[in-house]
mmCIF file of C-alpha atoms in Angstrom:
data_model
loop_
_atom_site.group_PDB
_atom_site.id
_atom_site.type_symbol
_atom_site.label_atom_id
_atom_site.label_comp_id
_atom_site.label_asym_id
_atom_site.label_seq_id
_atom_site.Cartn_x
_atom_site.Cartn_y
_atom_site.Cartn_z
ATOM 1 C CA MET A 5 0.000 0.000 0.000
ATOM 2 C CA ALA A 6 1.299 3.436 -0.935
ATOM 3 C CA ASN A 7 1.924 5.933 1.873
ATOM 4 C CA PHE A 8 0.438 9.402 2.286
ATOM 5 C CA LYS A 9 3.442 11.176 0.759
ATOM 6 C CA THR A 10 3.162 9.062 -2.390
ATOM 7 C CA HIS A 11 -0.571 9.645 -2.715
ATOM 8 C CA ILE A 12 -0.440 13.416 -2.274
ATOM 9 C CA THR A 13 2.472 13.665 -4.722
ATOM 10 C CA ILE A 14 0.615 11.676 -7.374
ATOM 11 C CA ALA A 15 -2.616 13.603 -6.708
ATOM 12 C CA THR A 16 -0.800 16.916 -7.078
ATOM 13 C CA ILE A 17 0.845 15.886 -10.353
ATOM 14 C CA SER A 18 -2.311 14.413 -11.885
ATOM 15 C CA SER A 19 -4.470 17.386 -10.821
ATOM 16 C CA ALA A 20 -1.921 19.848 -12.208
ATOM 17 C CA LEU A 21 -1.817 17.989 -15.537
ATOM 18 C CA MET A 22 -5.613 17.886 -15.751
ATOM 19 C CA SER A 23 -5.850 21.612 -15.002
ATOM 20 C CA GLU A 24 -3.198 22.465 -17.589
ATOM 21 C CA VAL A 25 -4.833 20.326 -20.280
ATOM 22 C CA LEU A 26 -8.248 21.876 -19.645
ATOM 23 C CA LEU A 27 -6.733 25.355 -19.745
ATOM 24 C CA SER A 28 -5.135 24.480 -23.092
ATOM 25 C CA MET A 29 -8.552 23.419 -24.350
ATOM 26 C CA ALA A 30 -9.788 26.936 -23.488
ATOM 27 C CA ILE A 31 -12.738 25.605 -21.516
ATOM 28 C CA LEU A 32 -11.586 26.857 -18.098
ATOM 29 C CA SER A 33 -10.515 30.195 -16.690
ATOM 30 C CA PRO A 34 -7.377 30.299 -14.493
ATOM 31 C CA ARG A 35 -9.577 30.709 -11.389
ATOM 32 C CA GLU A 36 -11.661 27.670 -12.350
ATOM 33 C CA ALA A 37 -8.503 25.678 -13.072
ATOM 34 C CA LEU A 38 -7.184 26.488 -9.585
ATOM 35 C CA LEU A 39 -10.420 25.270 -8.002
ATOM 36 C CA LEU A 40 -10.289 22.109 -10.099
ATOM 37 C CA PHE A 41 -6.687 21.515 -9.031
ATOM 38 C CA GLY A 42 -7.589 21.850 -5.348
ATOM 39 C CA LEU A 43 -10.534 19.464 -5.518
ATOM 40 C CA GLY A 44 -8.472 17.014 -7.551
ATOM 41 C CA VAL A 45 -5.780 16.880 -4.861
ATOM 42 C CA ILE A 46 -8.430 16.357 -2.178
ATOM 43 C CA GLY A 47 -9.921 13.537 -4.262
ATOM 44 C CA GLY A 48 -6.512 11.911 -4.481
ATOM 45 C CA ILE A 49 -6.094 11.621 -0.706
ATOM 46 C CA THR A 50 -9.714 11.106 0.392
ATOM 47 C CA PRO A 51 -9.724 7.257 0.270
ATOM 48 C CA ASP A 52 -7.337 7.144 3.229
ATOM 49 C CA ILE A 53 -9.924 8.635 5.583
ATOM 50 C CA ASP A 54 -10.501 5.011 6.615
ATOM 51 C CA SER A 55 -6.866 4.684 7.749
ATOM 52 C CA ASP A 56 -6.307 2.466 10.797
ATOM 53 C CA ASN A 57 -3.434 4.728 11.874
ATOM 54 C CA SER A 58 -5.019 7.294 14.192
ATOM 55 C CA THR A 59 -2.243 9.877 13.737
ATOM 56 C CA SER A 60 -2.367 9.668 9.934
ATOM 57 C CA ALA A 61 -6.161 9.744 9.960
ATOM 58 C CA GLN A 62 -6.275 12.852 12.163
ATOM 59 C CA LEU A 63 -3.748 14.624 9.935
ATOM 60 C CA LEU A 64 -5.720 13.675 6.830
ATOM 61 C CA PHE A 65 -9.003 14.835 8.385
ATOM 62 C CA ASN A 66 -7.438 18.204 9.211
ATOM 63 C CA ILE A 67 -5.988 18.622 5.711
ATOM 64 C CA ILE A 68 -9.265 17.734 3.987
ATOM 65 C CA SER A 69 -11.342 19.922 6.325
ATOM 66 C CA VAL A 70 -9.089 22.962 5.894
ATOM 67 C CA SER A 71 -8.852 22.411 2.124
ATOM 68 C CA ILE A 72 -12.608 22.126 1.626
ATOM 69 C CA THR A 73 -13.232 25.184 3.806
ATOM 70 C CA THR A 74 -10.600 27.173 1.881
ATOM 71 C CA LEU A 75 -12.059 26.165 -1.477
ATOM 72 C CA TRP A 76 -15.514 27.099 -0.229
ATOM 73 C CA ILE A 77 -14.213 30.574 0.687
ATOM 74 C CA PHE A 78 -12.562 30.787 -2.720
ATOM 75 C CA MET A 79 -15.870 30.107 -4.463
ATOM 76 C CA MET A 80 -18.107 32.317 -2.318
ATOM 77 C CA ALA A 81 -15.777 35.256 -1.585
ATOM 78 C CA TYR A 82 -17.825 37.737 -3.630
ATOM 79 C CA HIS A 83 -21.113 36.932 -1.885
ATOM 80 C CA TYR A 84 -20.359 37.675 1.777
ATOM 81 C CA SER A 85 -18.585 40.245 3.935
ATOM 82 C CA PHE A 86 -15.258 39.461 5.604
ATOM 83 C CA VAL A 87 -16.804 38.813 9.032
ATOM 84 C CA GLU A 88 -19.510 36.611 7.510
ATOM 85 C CA MET A 89 -16.861 34.586 5.689
ATOM 86 C CA ILE A 90 -14.886 34.066 8.917
ATOM 87 C CA LEU A 91 -17.971 32.862 10.805
ATOM 88 C CA ILE A 92 -19.098 30.583 7.990
ATOM 89 C CA SER A 93 -15.565 29.221 7.583
ATOM 90 C CA VAL A 94 -15.281 28.295 11.266
ATOM 91 C CA PHE A 95 -18.709 26.666 11.167
ATOM 92 C CA SER A 96 -17.856 24.743 7.971
ATOM 93 C CA PHE A 97 -14.570 23.468 9.399
ATOM 94 C CA VAL A 98 -16.198 22.272 12.632
ATOM 95 C CA VAL A 99 -19.014 20.484 10.768
ATOM 96 C CA ILE A 100 -16.645 18.789 8.310
ATOM 97 C CA ARG A 101 -13.859 17.948 10.768
ATOM 98 C CA PHE A 102 -15.792 16.944 13.871
ATOM 99 C CA GLY A 103 -19.086 15.932 12.283
ATOM 100 C CA PHE A 104 -18.810 14.378 8.844
ATOM 101 C CA MET A 105 -15.251 13.046 9.217
ATOM 102 C CA SER A 106 -15.933 11.589 12.662
ATOM 103 C CA ILE A 107 -18.946 9.694 11.344
ATOM 104 C CA ILE A 108 -16.900 8.233 8.482
ATOM 105 C CA SER A 109 -14.125 7.227 10.882
ATOM 106 C CA PHE A 110 -16.652 5.485 13.135
ATOM 107 C CA VAL A 111 -18.470 3.447 10.465
ATOM 108 C CA SER A 112 -15.546 2.568 8.174
ATOM 109 C CA VAL A 113 -12.742 0.008 8.320
ATOM 110 C CA HIS A 114 -9.409 0.258 6.513
ATOM 111 C CA ARG A 115 -9.584 -1.047 2.945
ATOM 112 C CA GLY A 116 -13.351 -1.426 3.323
ATOM 113 C CA MET A 117 -15.855 0.024 0.851
ATOM 114 C CA ILE A 118 -14.248 3.472 1.132
ATOM 115 C CA HIS A 119 -11.552 1.903 -1.040
ATOM 116 C CA SER A 120 -13.862 0.984 -3.912
ATOM 117 C CA ILE A 121 -14.965 2.131 -7.362
ATOM 118 C CA PRO A 122 -18.656 2.731 -6.480
ATOM 119 C CA VAL A 123 -17.719 4.999 -3.556
ATOM 120 C CA ALA A 124 -15.475 7.049 -5.865
ATOM 121 C CA VAL A 125 -18.373 7.469 -8.298
ATOM 122 C CA THR A 126 -20.862 8.156 -5.492
ATOM 123 C CA ILE A 127 -18.757 10.939 -3.962
ATOM 124 C CA GLY A 128 -18.129 12.399 -7.426
ATOM 125 C CA LEU A 129 -21.875 12.491 -8.109
ATOM 126 C CA ALA A 130 -22.601 13.966 -4.671
ATOM 127 C CA LEU A 131 -20.025 16.679 -5.297
ATOM 128 C CA THR A 132 -21.499 17.422 -8.728
ATOM 129 C CA SER A 133 -25.009 17.902 -7.349
ATOM 130 C CA THR A 134 -23.802 19.891 -4.327
ATOM 131 C CA LEU A 135 -21.829 22.314 -6.485
ATOM 132 C CA HIS A 136 -24.725 22.798 -8.891
ATOM 133 C CA TYR A 137 -27.734 22.961 -6.576
ATOM 134 C CA PHE A 138 -26.174 24.607 -3.496
ATOM 135 C CA PHE A 139 -23.241 26.612 -4.881
ATOM 136 C CA LEU A 140 -25.093 27.411 -8.125
ATOM 137 C CA LEU A 141 -22.235 26.455 -10.446
ATOM 138 C CA ASN A 142 -23.271 25.697 -14.013
ATOM 139 C CA GLU A 143 -23.950 22.113 -15.076
ATOM 140 C CA PHE A 144 -20.762 21.686 -17.094
ATOM 141 C CA PHE A 145 -18.351 22.954 -14.434
ATOM 142 C CA SER A 146 -20.138 21.007 -11.684
ATOM 143 C CA TRP A 147 -19.774 17.786 -13.663
ATOM 144 C CA LEU A 148 -16.162 18.571 -14.517
ATOM 145 C CA LEU A 149 -15.219 19.061 -10.859
ATOM 146 C CA GLY A 150 -17.072 15.910 -9.838
ATOM 147 C CA VAL A 151 -15.393 13.832 -12.549
ATOM 148 C CA VAL A 152 -11.897 15.149 -11.750
ATOM 149 C CA PHE A 153 -12.436 14.419 -8.046
ATOM 150 C CA ALA A 154 -13.576 10.866 -8.845
ATOM 151 C CA LEU A 155 -10.708 10.280 -11.301
ATOM 152 C CA ASN A 156 -8.110 11.239 -8.703
ATOM 153 C CA TYR A 157 -9.905 9.063 -6.159
ATOM 154 C CA LEU A 158 -9.625 6.134 -8.601
ATOM 155 C CA ILE A 159 -5.952 6.909 -9.260
ATOM 156 C CA HIS A 160 -5.392 6.569 -5.503
ATOM 157 C CA LEU A 161 -7.028 3.125 -5.550
ATOM 158 C CA LEU A 162 -4.975 2.003 -8.548
ATOM 159 C CA THR A 163 -1.784 3.224 -6.867
ATOM 160 C CA ASP A 164 -2.584 1.102 -3.811
ATOM 161 C CA GLU A 165 -3.068 -1.928 -6.064
ATOM 162 C CA LEU A 166 0.245 -1.327 -7.844
ATOM 163 C CA PHE A 167 2.033 -1.150 -4.490
ATOM 164 C CA SER A 168 0.534 -4.557 -3.671
ATOM 165 C CA ILE A 169 2.674 -6.120 -6.405
ATOM 166 C CA ASP A 170 6.218 -6.959 -5.301
ATOM 167 C CA ILE A 171 8.123 -6.864 -8.595
ATOM 168 C CA GLY A 172 11.500 -7.697 -7.031
ATOM 169 C CA ASN A 173 10.351 -10.902 -5.346
ATOM 170 C CA ARG A 174 7.785 -11.578 -8.071
ATOM 171 C CA LYS A 175 4.869 -12.020 -5.744
ATOM 172 C CA ILE A 176 1.518 -10.439 -5.030
ATOM 173 C CA LYS A 177 0.789 -9.228 -1.503
ATOM 174 C CA LYS A 178 -2.353 -10.173 0.396
ATOM 175 C CA SER A 179 -3.615 -6.598 0.075
ATOM 176 C CA PHE A 180 -3.939 -6.945 -3.720
ATOM 177 C CA GLY A 181 -7.539 -6.540 -4.850
ATOM 178 C CA THR A 182 -8.706 -4.764 -1.691
ATOM 179 C CA ALA A 183 -8.639 -1.225 -3.122
ATOM 180 C CA PHE A 184 -9.815 -1.139 -6.735
ATOM 181 C CA LYS A 185 -12.956 -3.199 -6.233
ATOM 182 C CA LEU A 186 -16.641 -3.098 -7.130
ATOM 183 C CA PHE A 187 -17.994 -4.753 -3.981
ATOM 184 C CA ARG A 188 -17.091 -6.343 -0.642
ATOM 185 C CA PHE A 189 -18.970 -9.435 0.522
ATOM 186 C CA LYS A 190 -16.851 -10.718 3.435
ATOM 187 C CA SER A 191 -19.638 -10.348 5.980
ATOM 188 C CA LEU A 192 -23.327 -9.540 6.166
ATOM 189 C CA SER A 193 -22.567 -5.936 7.086
ATOM 190 C CA ASP A 194 -20.282 -5.687 4.031
ATOM 191 C CA LYS A 195 -23.124 -6.880 1.807
ATOM 192 C CA ILE A 196 -25.507 -4.359 3.348
ATOM 193 C CA TYR A 197 -22.986 -1.506 2.969
ATOM 194 C CA THR A 198 -22.372 -2.466 -0.663
ATOM 195 C CA LEU A 199 -26.099 -2.528 -1.409
ATOM 196 C CA ILE A 200 -26.625 0.848 0.290
ATOM 197 C CA ILE A 201 -23.739 2.413 -1.647
ATOM 198 C CA TYR A 202 -25.119 1.264 -4.995
ATOM 199 C CA LEU A 203 -28.581 2.474 -4.003
ATOM 200 C CA ILE A 204 -27.211 5.916 -3.089
ATOM 201 C CA LEU A 205 -25.174 5.974 -6.310
ATOM 202 C CA SER A 206 -28.313 5.301 -8.378
ATOM 203 C CA ILE A 207 -30.287 8.017 -6.591
ATOM 204 C CA LEU A 208 -27.478 10.560 -6.978
ATOM 205 C CA TYR A 209 -27.161 9.853 -10.697
ATOM 206 C CA TYR A 210 -30.918 10.300 -11.089
ATOM 207 C CA VAL A 211 -30.974 13.688 -9.302
ATOM 208 C CA ALA A 212 -27.683 14.950 -10.774
ATOM 209 C CA PRO A 213 -27.815 17.921 -13.176
ATOM 210 C CA SER A 214 -27.830 17.256 -16.901
ATOM 211 C CA ASN A 215 -24.493 16.023 -18.269
ATOM 212 C CA GLU A 216 -25.420 16.748 -21.887
ATOM 213 C CA LEU A 217 -23.216 19.847 -22.169
ATOM 214 C CA PHE A 218 -20.320 18.013 -20.494
ATOM 215 C CA PHE A 219 -20.357 15.257 -23.115
ATOM 216 C CA ASP A 220 -21.033 17.702 -25.943
ATOM 217 C CA ILE A 221 -17.925 19.727 -25.112
ATOM 218 C CA PHE A 222 -15.587 16.753 -24.768
ATOM 219 C CA SER A 223 -16.940 15.074 -27.895
ATOM 220 C CA SER A 224 -16.604 18.286 -29.908
ATOM 221 C CA LYS A 225 -13.903 18.315 -32.576
ATOM 222 C CA GLU A 226 -13.248 22.007 -31.880
ATOM 223 C CA THR A 227 -12.265 21.252 -28.271
ATOM 224 C CA TRP A 228 -9.531 18.833 -29.323
ATOM 225 C CA ILE A 229 -8.392 21.090 -32.159
ATOM 226 C CA GLU A 230 -7.887 23.833 -29.561
ATOM 227 C CA LEU A 231 -5.773 21.482 -27.434
ATOM 228 C CA LYS A 232 -3.681 20.432 -30.429
ATOM 229 C CA ALA A 233 -3.129 24.067 -31.400
ATOM 230 C CA ASN A 234 -1.811 24.871 -27.913
ATOM 231 C CA LEU A 235 0.479 21.866 -27.471
ATOM 232 C CA LEU A 236 3.493 23.652 -28.965
ATOM 233 C CA PRO A 237 4.349 27.330 -29.576
ATOM 234 C CA SER A 238 2.577 28.355 -32.783
ATOM 235 C CA ASP A 239 5.454 30.565 -33.957
ATOM 236 C CA ASP A 240 8.225 28.128 -32.898
ATOM 237 C CA ILE A 241 9.452 30.669 -30.336
ATOM 238 C CA TRP A 242 9.776 28.999 -26.942
ATOM 239 C CA PHE A 243 9.145 30.914 -23.698
ATOM 240 C CA ASN A 244 8.931 34.186 -25.696
ATOM 241 C CA LEU A 245 12.723 34.223 -26.026
#
């Protein structure tokens, strides 16, 4: 299993690449790209909230809580006064850190369903709907942020699986297959959790905003032409030198 340093490094690199590619496609502003980068990094470390190491879990909870609160301020800065933002920020941090995160820590086990494909999709869908219906972001950007979060979540799971393969000794560790999975049926409670997750996933997909514009943009020839045009300097002059 990969450690926290590995996961946050990979999440940072993948989120930066995604942001840069989307900027090159001319479908994001720099401010939107920064928000996407932040949520991508959070997505890349979120699976370890079920860590059985209390110190690591507490550190991760603090990082995620502060990051989400900061991103929330970043998105809503133009809507509230300074004092209002401070009060809302403190309230948001307390709810996320000592409410939501504590509940997850209580009900989850390490390498349980938190480390699974359906949970990645479920959280991505929940984020998409939250950003659209509560933060009033447009349908396309809400879907984009949700997808990037889920992709980085999945990259975390794949990284854990890769670290379960011992190339030097040519053997597969017992942890292989416990991260990038579709279900967990070891016990009755596992079966119930799996069923509940898929039920929530289905409901969230049903209530999610329309993804028509999202697919239209990424299936558009013009979008990819724009990326191709920005891959290299058009005038063969590098770095304006």
